[in-house]
Amino acid sequence: MTLDIAFAGIVNGLMAGGVYVLVAVGLTLIYGVLHIVNFAHGSLLMLAMYAVLYLFRQPVGLDPYLALPVVAGGAFAFGYALYRGVIGRFSGGKDDNILLITLGLSIIIDNAALFLFTGDTQTIDVSYAGRFVTLGPALLPLPKLISFGASLLLCALLGAFIALTDTGKAIRAVAKERQGARLVGIDVENVFAISYGIGVACLGAAACLLMPFFYVSPSSGHAFVLIAFTTVVLGGMGSFAGALVGGLLIGIVESLGGLRFGEQLGQIGIPAVFIAILLLRPAGLFGER
Amino acid sequence: MPRRAAIWCALGLGAAVVYPLLFGGPAPLLWRSSYALNVAFLILFAAFIGQSWNVAGGFAGQTSFGHVVFFGTGAYVSTILHVTWGWNPWAAWPMAAAAGAIVGWLIATLSFRAGLRGSYFALITLAFAEAFRILANSAPFTRGGLGMLITADPRAANFQFRDPVWFYYVALALCVASLALAWWLTRSRFGARLVAIRENEDAARALGIDVFREKVRALTLSGAMCAAGGTVYAQKYLYIDPSIAFGVDKSVEMLLVSMIGGAGTVFGPLIGATALHLVGEVTRDLGNMVPGVKNAQPLALIVYGVILIAIVRYLPDGLMSLFRRARRRGGGA
């Protein structure tokens, strides 16, 4: 691997990592506040990707980037309702139950997609998909560059929202001290539902940023489940900064793994990192445990 | 075992032994139906690998999302020994089980040494299965994504049977053996220690149970069973590839079968497997009857998902608890 190729690999990995950050921020927020592992994360992302596809195929042909507020908003409402209607109500507050309920949800969503959209992979055709930007020896597809920038911007906005607004304060309070938050009159269940909704909204945004250069099929969520969990565990469960650094690192690991070991075996990097982190440093890079 | 339970078991076993003679064998008593035989095989097989999950996930409470790693290990080890090295599959079978035990021991030792519990354990098993799938996809000795084909040579000495009745009996024997093992777990000190760990790990440790050792044992045993199932699968279908052997679907099936029937109970996986397959067959048939429905298979899985959530909500102890309730209401034994 020459230095030029390695550089191009790292830059490309960073670009891919940008979207992983957004997916992982949603997962880590849900974990940090609700202390639940959202196993349906990948399936919800896949669902949002189909929503982007659907909007694009309308006669008006909504561009994925313009669809972002719509899809993210819809995803928030969906996530909020899902928590209120199913997850919160059915789990009885037990961790294992939530794991199983979100597993059940992912089975339902995946197969509903398989039933409605068949197993074919689908893409959308945007005019700017083939444009490239040169950065030294690296050739960057324009949509990846846009998604990288937009993803980091959205993360910053979310961070500001949580740092500055009253809702953000309530979310932080509940994440830190559930009982105490309840005692000072915060509607904890509502904060849970809002946090779940925001986590799913991140997926809606990620779907919009992914679609111009990615494909969707009923199983494309699977590809992201392990990536998202790896990112979150690498960064430290519940840590925003961790999700940011973790996502970018995972992108680089994936890209360099592909270059070094080829298309097939290169994918081993992600489960390998995941296993290694869990075994050696389960608190992750930024976690506290 | 109470006498009434013993009688029911004997009746059930008798019916299971006679059942295939109604639809198969040299002269079917009713009519020839490979469908009826196949569904019954699938139920018994799912009950067996579900029971292997149940040993670790149900009795010991170590919920695994990647149990397929043992299934695939067993399928690949026996197939490689047979196809590449010319072993007789009967002789390769115990080696497959041993390989499953080793992988179970390894994963358990690593994970439990690192103190992983609950969701973290579930996720790391998933990651191990994914790592194995990628390795099988790219290693030369598994022939990668092409998969491995076992030459059809239907002789009993070859662990291949011309008549599907025999695979049914193999599955029945495995299922009965696994039920006996689960029954032993409910009576033995080992089983009692596992249940104590499931209920409260810290309390179990305080009682002087070597929690780490018992959990490793449970997973080793579970891995060996599941791997033995993998060999049977490979011999029945004469083909495996990385996504069959290590795909997440089988992991989920094992977990569902056990959870829906009743995790940590003897008959849970059998009841779960029966319920799921019957529900699956019915939804598929109904789906096929609706005009315009092309692929009814996902419908069955959607129903599974709904059942799983409903079970978690309303019957946290699975379908088995319905029987127990009915018995209590009846005031019987």
Coordinates of N, CA, C and O in Angstrom, one line a residue, chain A residues 54-64 66:
Chain A
Y54 N -39.1 6.7 -1.8 CA -40.5 7.0 -2.2 C -40.7 8.4 -2.5 O -41.4 8.8 -3.5
L55 N -40.2 9.3 -1.7 CA -40.4 10.8 -2.0 C -39.7 11.1 -3.3 O -40.2 12.0 -4.1
F56 N -38.6 10.5 -3.6 CA -37.8 10.8 -4.8 C -38.6 10.4 -6.0 O -38.6 11.0 -7.1
R57 N -39.4 9.3 -5.9 CA -40.1 8.7 -7.0 C -41.4 9.4 -7.3 O -42.1 9.0 -8.2
Q58 N -41.8 10.3 -6.4 CA -43.1 11.0 -6.6 C -42.9 11.8 -7.9 O -41.8 12.1 -8.3
P59 N -44.1 12.2 -8.5 CA -44.0 13.0 -9.7 C -43.2 14.3 -9.5 O -42.4 14.7 -10.4
V60 N -43.2 14.9 -8.3 CA -42.4 16.1 -8.1 C -40.9 15.7 -8.0 O -40.1 16.5 -8.4
G61 N -40.6 14.5 -7.5 CA -39.3 14.1 -7.4 C -38.4 14.9 -6.4 O -37.6 15.6 -6.8
L62 N -38.8 14.7 -5.1 CA -38.1 15.4 -4.1 C -36.6 14.9 -4.0 O -36.4 13.8 -3.7
D63 N -35.7 15.9 -4.1 CA -34.3 15.5 -4.0 C -34.0 15.1 -2.5 O -34.6 15.7 -1.6
P64 N -33.1 14.1 -2.4 CA -32.9 13.6 -1.0 C -32.5 14.6 0.0 O -32.9 14.6 1.1
L66 N -33.2 17.8 -0.1 CA -34.4 18.7 0.3 C -35.4 17.9 1.1 O -36.1 18.5 1.9

